[in-house]
Amino acid sequence: MAGTIFERTLVTAEAEAAFADAAIVAGMVAFESALAEAEAAEGLIPASAAAAIVAACAEAPFDTEAIVVEARTAGALAIPLVRLLRERVAQRDAAAAAHVHFGSTSQDAIDTALMLATREAVALIDADLVRLVASLEALAAAHRATPMLGRTLLQPAQETRFGVVVESWVAPVRRGRERLASAARDALQVQLGGAVGTLAPLGDRGPAVMRRMAARLGLGAPPSAWHTERDATASLACTVAVLCGSLGKIGRDLSLLSQAEVAEVAEPHAPGRGSSSAMPHKRNPVAALVALSAAARAPHLAATVLAAMPQALQRGLGDWQAELAAWPSLFMAAHGAVQALADACEAGLEVDAARMLANLESHRRALAAATPSSGKPAP
Amino acid sequence: MAGTIFERTLVTAEAEAAFADAAIVAGMVAFESALAEAEAAEGLIPASAAAAIVAACAEAPFDTEAIVVEARTAGALAIPLVRLLRERVAQRDAAAAAHVHFGSTSQDAIDTALMLATREAVALIDADLVRLVASLEALAAAHRATPMLGRTLLQPAQETRFGVVVESWVAPVRRGRERLASAARDALQVQLGGAVGTLAPLGDRGPAVMRRMAARLGLGAPPSAWHTERDATASLACTVAVLCGSLGKIGRDLSLLSQAEVAEVAEPHAPGRGSSSAMPHKRNPVAALVALSAAARAPHLAATVLAAMPQALQRGLGDWQAELAAWPSLFMAAHGAVQALADACEAGLEVDAARMLANLESHRRALAAATPSSGKPAP
Amino acid sequence: MAGTIFERTLVTAEAEAAFADAAIVAGMVAFESALAEAEAAEGLIPASAAAAIVAACAEAPFDTEAIVVEARTAGALAIPLVRLLRERVAQRDAAAAAHVHFGSTSQDAIDTALMLATREAVALIDADLVRLVASLEALAAAHRATPMLGRTLLQPAQETRFGVVVESWVAPVRRGRERLASAARDALQVQLGGAVGTLAPLGDRGPAVMRRMAARLGLGAPPSAWHTERDATASLACTVAVLCGSLGKIGRDLSLLSQAEVAEVAEPHAPGRGSSSAMPHKRNPVAALVALSAAARAPHLAATVLAAMPQALQRGLGDWQAELAAWPSLFMAAHGAVQALADACEAGLEVDAARMLANLESHRRALAAATPSSGKPAP
Amino acid sequence: MAGTIFERTLVTAEAEAAFADAAIVAGMVAFESALAEAEAAEGLIPASAAAAIVAACAEAPFDTEAIVVEARTAGALAIPLVRLLRERVAQRDAAAAAHVHFGSTSQDAIDTALMLATREAVALIDADLVRLVASLEALAAAHRATPMLGRTLLQPAQETRFGVVVESWVAPVRRGRERLASAARDALQVQLGGAVGTLAPLGDRGPAVMRRMAARLGLGAPPSAWHTERDATASLACTVAVLCGSLGKIGRDLSLLSQAEVAEVAEPHAPGRGSSSAMPHKRNPVAALVALSAAARAPHLAATVLAAMPQALQRGLGDWQAELAAWPSLFMAAHGAVQALADACEAGLEVDAARMLANLESHRRALAAATPSSGKPAP
């Protein structure tokens, strides 16, 4: 689990798992394992040391609670993790312990672990975006000719078609999926810079070690360490926030169109779905709720990441940490929103074309009654 | 635990406990228990039903994971909780089950549980504010006459005293503590309004039930339900954010004054404190880090709460839920910051008065060299 | 004028005037005039010099455009203003010029000018709050017994009364007015600290000078300079943001209740009000629009102020300037919102009690059709 | 001028001109002119009407103050503009007046005008990015081998090279320039949808009219109206905010490295640049100040745009207007930052390589004194 209980009700079990405490620690362990392997391959540490480190990394997971507690004083999660890993390695091979984490720094392990978790989250989001896009495209196709009242500033305006409305929902999601793939490609990179980003302890083998690690971990290989170059990650965060905005727009429209007085669209019915503790008859638009909550939270989570960008010199003090703290919530919120909408749309939004027409006719009657016939086209 | 692992390293175990999943569920259970008790006292439900409900509430805690999972579909945490509680009560007294949650609504239970947790968090923050204020006041007194270089826009300006600087740290914290007490008094209220805020099912006994519950739970009794009147809670959130800003200011100054090139102040040394995975010699300003991270996150968390204020009609859709999701992080961040600073200041900041004087003299020499003697007072 | 054209359509001419370029420059001039007067009264500068400075300040306004252009390079508005004022004073009395701005610093003049403008804005907001509260209270009284359908999560819930709804609008506004008065009292203070906040050049006369200035300018006298103690101003900004949220809530409900399909409330009609360039028949809820736009912007403006709080040492670098840039927009947005709502409510919201009853009955019929009769009270 | 005086000191005259009230009105006029021309070309309105409209648009600018005042009541800037234009056209050709704005809606004119202004702003930003990148690349090349102390969490860490640091400044700016070009290409589109986005009054000529207008105005032609599809514009806003973050990072480092106690880098000296009203000897880092203020404001401006995305149905109520109000400030802040840094870097940052070496040696000596010789490589 990840996040407080209020946040957890808005996200998915899968996204929670991606950012769970244990998953992040596992990501740091994967970093250390890949680092040792790569350094041995480049002749920087003995092969036997690497073998001991890799084996220690493959043991049972570390005690995440102990790591959290120690990190509160140390200032970074990787510090207790490296200490515990060294202890483990020393039990296998005393000489190998000194080679753990060689040439690297806390931020290398933490940023890499974050990117590994983020890769999972992006894959989850993408998979549900595919479902959402497919069901909305089918819905748009089915209603290309369904007449409906367009509403601007929440007031009746002129006729549109429900298919046009649904197309205006799906087009930004389709574009958002493309933007997500592109921004993820740029941001999902291994972090390896050592104390000040130069990888000096690795001599001229630094870039080769980094590329080996990237390949091993399935992340991109950056031109250099990005300790305080946060533009690619900030861009990814913003892309997810924009996506949340587009999903929130769908949620907004669903919630408005499913008002009892409008009654043109309803989320599908299922047992327990959208129930009320006070009113058993109620059927609340839960997918809209989840999407709107993501759209309400995402701008502030993205802003936290953006505001943390001017990180001092070779490593941020407080701002990098704020960025880390906000990051998972953004991706979890996005997955919550896209899955909720995809589920609702796949199960089938209930569309009442007759009511759409009735609402449109009702507006036309009101308009005819209110407007003196002028014969002139509305300018 | 509450929050993701990155957030958790910046907060305290105590604040985490206040907002833990189990604590929030326990708060909702306390609400239901107090509600039954109060309704029986006012003759709205049978005393035997209340006894069964109170007893069921006192049993072993509910399965929070099951509640979270069910809430994702239902749309609110109180829905599965009420269902589970009814099942439990029915095992004791079949007739009593129908009286569980009588006249109330999900938001009543959830908002009240949130306020109970918040009361704990406010108490934690306040206790550490007392410690921080006391140690800063002592520090200011000790250095009332210690000369120091004042710096504006990060450039040398004119002489000040370290005691003046510390007083400029503590004064906002002192005021912040007063504001916190006042805002908490206004916001820490029981929520009880029923489906649409009118408490109609309780007839004319609604206010009396609410006041009994408030007394029982140790919360304030509001003039009416505040389902979509979020001004008191938003004000409390802002008060905490302002406090984080004042703590962040201390962190900012600590971090700048403890630069090796300035070296006028240092956080106290302790084993494992501010260590580095790459550089064993390093001593990082961890209290400053935690305070700055809180100040970096708080504005966005407060903004989430503020942006969620225009909640529709009798219950928000998406915005209330976003408010809930942001709320605990704000208070946990604040407690992390105040405890980190209180710990560092109580343990004793290391103040190098000689270095302060040397830096001041060095600036004076530079100034004398740069300025032609004019005899005129600096305008 | 103040703000870009898009912002300007959402604010009032009066609030614009309070924060107009010329008003801010006039505020700095008032600061310099009061400073000279107070310093002469305390024997720090010659009475003749003060007279010359006061007279120069009373001349025609300075060229604000020249000040803006020069400030872009200098880094602060007060720098060119002081230079220009010295030139003017020198023309009257060459010896007096050196006494201009004596003992003070740019931030003193700028913060004081900002507080003078803010005082005007707060007065404007307060005056319209009085109007808004009065008209909403009358509306609530008139509809205390008007039955209406309560709606939660935008779905029909149970019966409420329109008077209850209006009371839930006005109560937060009433409290917001009190909070505004209290926060303004704390924040509307003169700023006077000199280069590093110690007022050293004024010897032991500093506090007396400051108090004289406060009395002269009609601002509060702070315990010391608040150059980097931004808690009182940040609290005021938050109070205004909370108020915008409460106004936005009214706007939200107005916009929902005035949907054609609900049609229970409408903003009053007036020529040109809420018109449409495409649809002459349309009547858009403009007061709701303005209130919602203020509520949408205020959280981010307040967050800018909050995020700028950890200002370095004796004067911020970039963050103080960001605070200044965000500040006026917040107050102008608030006044736009309160005036728009006050105007609409004073002119008389159109309330259709018959439609309220019809919507309620329609829901009851739907409910009766959907619910098997159980005789059991709704749990 | 655009923005309040505090904002204006942080931006450039060129960016102000792009978003000046008159420029936005001129953009709406350009829209109406292009619309008439395109509609005549497609046979939708008489050529003579188009000629009258184009001629009226080419007359003296409209009174922007009158437009602002009327828009406050009407709810949108285009409403008074269209009214005034119709009056003008009627004086030339009474029959033509009815063809003004035919088939279009307020949002079409306003969004298009905003995109025209934004295109200018993007061009301004891009031109200064070119200068900034070039001068930073030269600086990095010149100092590829200059040894310097790396600092993490503001504490001394290990040796780096100044060229490495400068490369870490310029790489994000270079990428930011590419992202800006790409996001601008996607967002800078003509808006044309008519009342509800369907362009129904134009029959099957709608897309052709839109493409003609796009070509005429030099904007992109979107697949359909994007009234409530705000993903492309929100992405552009985020791209600018990310850029501001990268510029702020440069400002942060400049401000830290130019502290008197560090003294490794200084902004170039020029008369009046970075002066102080209290301390004539001071030299404030004004480019850093401007860049940091932009980075401090941009996240909140971008968040305003993001939060405004879920716009209701066929036109937003309050949120679209909030987006418009925030938009220009973001671009003006960005241009202020990039121009300030480009000017400072082109004029030549003062780099003190000797001091860099001295600081590094000083740290090495402190390190040697503190660390018992172990011979072991730093793990």
PDB file of C-alpha atoms in Angstrom, chain A residues 149-249:
ATOM      1  CA  LEU A 149     -28.297  19.899 -26.863  1.00  0.00           C
ATOM      2  CA  GLY A 150     -24.946  21.678 -26.676  1.00  0.00           C
ATOM      3  CA  ARG A 151     -24.450  23.695 -23.513  1.00  0.00           C
ATOM      4  CA  THR A 152     -22.054  26.574 -22.999  1.00  0.00           C
ATOM      5  CA  LEU A 153     -21.414  28.204 -19.616  1.00  0.00           C
ATOM      6  CA  LEU A 154     -23.895  25.527 -18.426  1.00  0.00           C
ATOM      7  CA  GLN A 155     -26.676  27.162 -20.428  1.00  0.00           C
ATOM      8  CA  PRO A 156     -28.436  25.677 -23.434  1.00  0.00           C
ATOM      9  CA  ALA A 157     -26.755  26.745 -26.636  1.00  0.00           C
ATOM     10  CA  GLN A 158     -27.327  24.951 -29.922  1.00  0.00           C
ATOM     11  CA  GLU A 159     -27.640  21.458 -31.274  1.00  0.00           C
ATOM     12  CA  THR A 160     -24.670  19.181 -31.403  1.00  0.00           C
ATOM     13  CA  ARG A 161     -24.300  15.416 -31.723  1.00  0.00           C
ATOM     14  CA  PHE A 162     -23.375  13.087 -28.910  1.00  0.00           C
ATOM     15  CA  GLY A 163     -20.743  11.533 -31.160  1.00  0.00           C
ATOM     16  CA  VAL A 164     -19.098  14.939 -31.526  1.00  0.00           C
ATOM     17  CA  VAL A 165     -19.024  15.299 -27.760  1.00  0.00           C
ATOM     18  CA  VAL A 166     -17.499  11.865 -27.259  1.00  0.00           C
ATOM     19  CA  GLU A 167     -14.928  12.575 -29.951  1.00  0.00           C
ATOM     20  CA  SER A 168     -13.997  15.727 -27.998  1.00  0.00           C
ATOM     21  CA  TRP A 169     -13.415  13.445 -25.001  1.00  0.00           C
ATOM     22  CA  VAL A 170     -11.339  10.833 -26.771  1.00  0.00           C
ATOM     23  CA  ALA A 171      -9.148  13.041 -28.960  1.00  0.00           C
ATOM     24  CA  PRO A 172      -7.253  14.593 -26.008  1.00  0.00           C
ATOM     25  CA  VAL A 173      -6.866  11.151 -24.430  1.00  0.00           C
ATOM     26  CA  ARG A 174      -5.426   9.749 -27.658  1.00  0.00           C
ATOM     27  CA  ARG A 175      -3.003  12.664 -27.868  1.00  0.00           C
ATOM     28  CA  GLY A 176      -2.258  12.296 -24.172  1.00  0.00           C
ATOM     29  CA  ARG A 177      -1.281   8.691 -24.724  1.00  0.00           C
ATOM     30  CA  GLU A 178       1.181   9.722 -27.417  1.00  0.00           C
ATOM     31  CA  ARG A 179       2.602  12.481 -25.243  1.00  0.00           C
ATOM     32  CA  LEU A 180       2.959  10.058 -22.370  1.00  0.00           C
ATOM     33  CA  ALA A 181       4.925   7.590 -24.469  1.00  0.00           C
ATOM     34  CA  SER A 182       7.216  10.332 -25.690  1.00  0.00           C
ATOM     35  CA  ALA A 183       7.772  11.968 -22.309  1.00  0.00           C
ATOM     36  CA  ALA A 184       8.326   8.587 -20.665  1.00  0.00           C
ATOM     37  CA  ARG A 185      10.939   7.706 -23.283  1.00  0.00           C
ATOM     38  CA  ASP A 186      12.810  10.889 -22.391  1.00  0.00           C
ATOM     39  CA  ALA A 187      12.499  10.578 -18.616  1.00  0.00           C
ATOM     40  CA  LEU A 188      12.802   6.874 -17.840  1.00  0.00           C
ATOM     41  CA  GLN A 189      16.568   6.887 -17.598  1.00  0.00           C
ATOM     42  CA  VAL A 190      19.024   5.311 -15.278  1.00  0.00           C
ATOM     43  CA  GLN A 191      20.643   7.760 -12.865  1.00  0.00           C
ATOM     44  CA  LEU A 192      24.378   7.328 -12.346  1.00  0.00           C
ATOM     45  CA  GLY A 193      26.641  10.210 -11.501  1.00  0.00           C
ATOM     46  CA  GLY A 194      28.375   9.501  -8.238  1.00  0.00           C
ATOM     47  CA  ALA A 195      28.931  12.141  -5.589  1.00  0.00           C
ATOM     48  CA  VAL A 196      28.888  15.190  -7.867  1.00  0.00           C
ATOM     49  CA  GLY A 197      27.689  13.796 -11.166  1.00  0.00           C
ATOM     50  CA  THR A 198      31.093  13.228 -12.772  1.00  0.00           C
ATOM     51  CA  LEU A 199      31.501   9.503 -12.071  1.00  0.00           C
ATOM     52  CA  ALA A 200      35.119  10.339 -11.376  1.00  0.00           C
ATOM     53  CA  PRO A 201      35.822   7.176  -9.332  1.00  0.00           C
ATOM     54  CA  LEU A 202      35.024   5.095 -12.405  1.00  0.00           C
ATOM     55  CA  GLY A 203      37.673   6.812 -14.495  1.00  0.00           C
ATOM     56  CA  ASP A 204      36.872   6.546 -18.183  1.00  0.00           C
ATOM     57  CA  ARG A 205      34.616   3.533 -17.564  1.00  0.00           C
ATOM     58  CA  GLY A 206      31.743   5.622 -16.162  1.00  0.00           C
ATOM     59  CA  PRO A 207      29.672   5.930 -19.329  1.00  0.00           C
ATOM     60  CA  ALA A 208      30.133   2.247 -20.156  1.00  0.00           C
ATOM     61  CA  VAL A 209      29.002   1.227 -16.676  1.00  0.00           C
ATOM     62  CA  MET A 210      26.004   3.490 -16.979  1.00  0.00           C
ATOM     63  CA  ARG A 211      25.024   2.069 -20.370  1.00  0.00           C
ATOM     64  CA  ARG A 212      25.351  -1.498 -19.113  1.00  0.00           C
ATOM     65  CA  MET A 213      23.115  -0.650 -16.172  1.00  0.00           C
ATOM     66  CA  ALA A 214      20.552   1.024 -18.405  1.00  0.00           C
ATOM     67  CA  ALA A 215      20.379  -2.046 -20.612  1.00  0.00           C
ATOM     68  CA  ARG A 216      20.169  -4.382 -17.616  1.00  0.00           C
ATOM     69  CA  LEU A 217      17.414  -2.382 -15.926  1.00  0.00           C
ATOM     70  CA  GLY A 218      15.501  -1.589 -19.085  1.00  0.00           C
ATOM     71  CA  LEU A 219      15.877   2.155 -18.719  1.00  0.00           C
ATOM     72  CA  GLY A 220      17.302   4.755 -21.058  1.00  0.00           C
ATOM     73  CA  ALA A 221      20.935   5.849 -20.976  1.00  0.00           C
ATOM     74  CA  PRO A 222      21.176   9.614 -20.444  1.00  0.00           C
ATOM     75  CA  PRO A 223      23.981  11.751 -21.898  1.00  0.00           C
ATOM     76  CA  SER A 224      25.107  12.429 -18.331  1.00  0.00           C
ATOM     77  CA  ALA A 225      23.820  12.334 -14.783  1.00  0.00           C
ATOM     78  CA  TRP A 226      20.635  14.340 -14.303  1.00  0.00           C
ATOM     79  CA  HIS A 227      20.881  14.891 -10.534  1.00  0.00           C
ATOM     80  CA  THR A 228      19.864  18.518 -10.800  1.00  0.00           C
ATOM     81  CA  GLU A 229      18.654  18.496 -14.415  1.00  0.00           C
ATOM     82  CA  ARG A 230      15.016  17.738 -13.704  1.00  0.00           C
ATOM     83  CA  ASP A 231      13.516  18.886 -16.987  1.00  0.00           C
ATOM     84  CA  ALA A 232      12.772  15.432 -18.388  1.00  0.00           C
ATOM     85  CA  THR A 233      11.132  14.188 -15.217  1.00  0.00           C
ATOM     86  CA  ALA A 234       9.222  17.441 -14.730  1.00  0.00           C
ATOM     87  CA  SER A 235       7.988  17.179 -18.310  1.00  0.00           C
ATOM     88  CA  LEU A 236       6.777  13.651 -17.665  1.00  0.00           C
ATOM     89  CA  ALA A 237       4.967  14.814 -14.526  1.00  0.00           C
ATOM     90  CA  CYS A 238       3.319  17.603 -16.490  1.00  0.00           C
ATOM     91  CA  THR A 239       2.289  15.209 -19.228  1.00  0.00           C
ATOM     92  CA  VAL A 240       0.553  13.051 -16.649  1.00  0.00           C
ATOM     93  CA  ALA A 241      -1.112  16.134 -15.161  1.00  0.00           C
ATOM     94  CA  VAL A 242      -2.380  17.194 -18.582  1.00  0.00           C
ATOM     95  CA  LEU A 243      -3.728  13.681 -19.054  1.00  0.00           C
ATOM     96  CA  CYS A 244      -5.517  13.930 -15.706  1.00  0.00           C
ATOM     97  CA  GLY A 245      -7.041  17.194 -16.901  1.00  0.00           C
ATOM     98  CA  SER A 246      -8.360  15.497 -20.034  1.00  0.00           C
ATOM     99  CA  LEU A 247      -9.768  12.636 -17.967  1.00  0.00           C
ATOM    100  CA  GLY A 248     -11.278  15.131 -15.545  1.00  0.00           C
ATOM    101  CA  LYS A 249     -13.040  16.800 -18.458  1.00  0.00           C
TER     102      LYS A 249
END
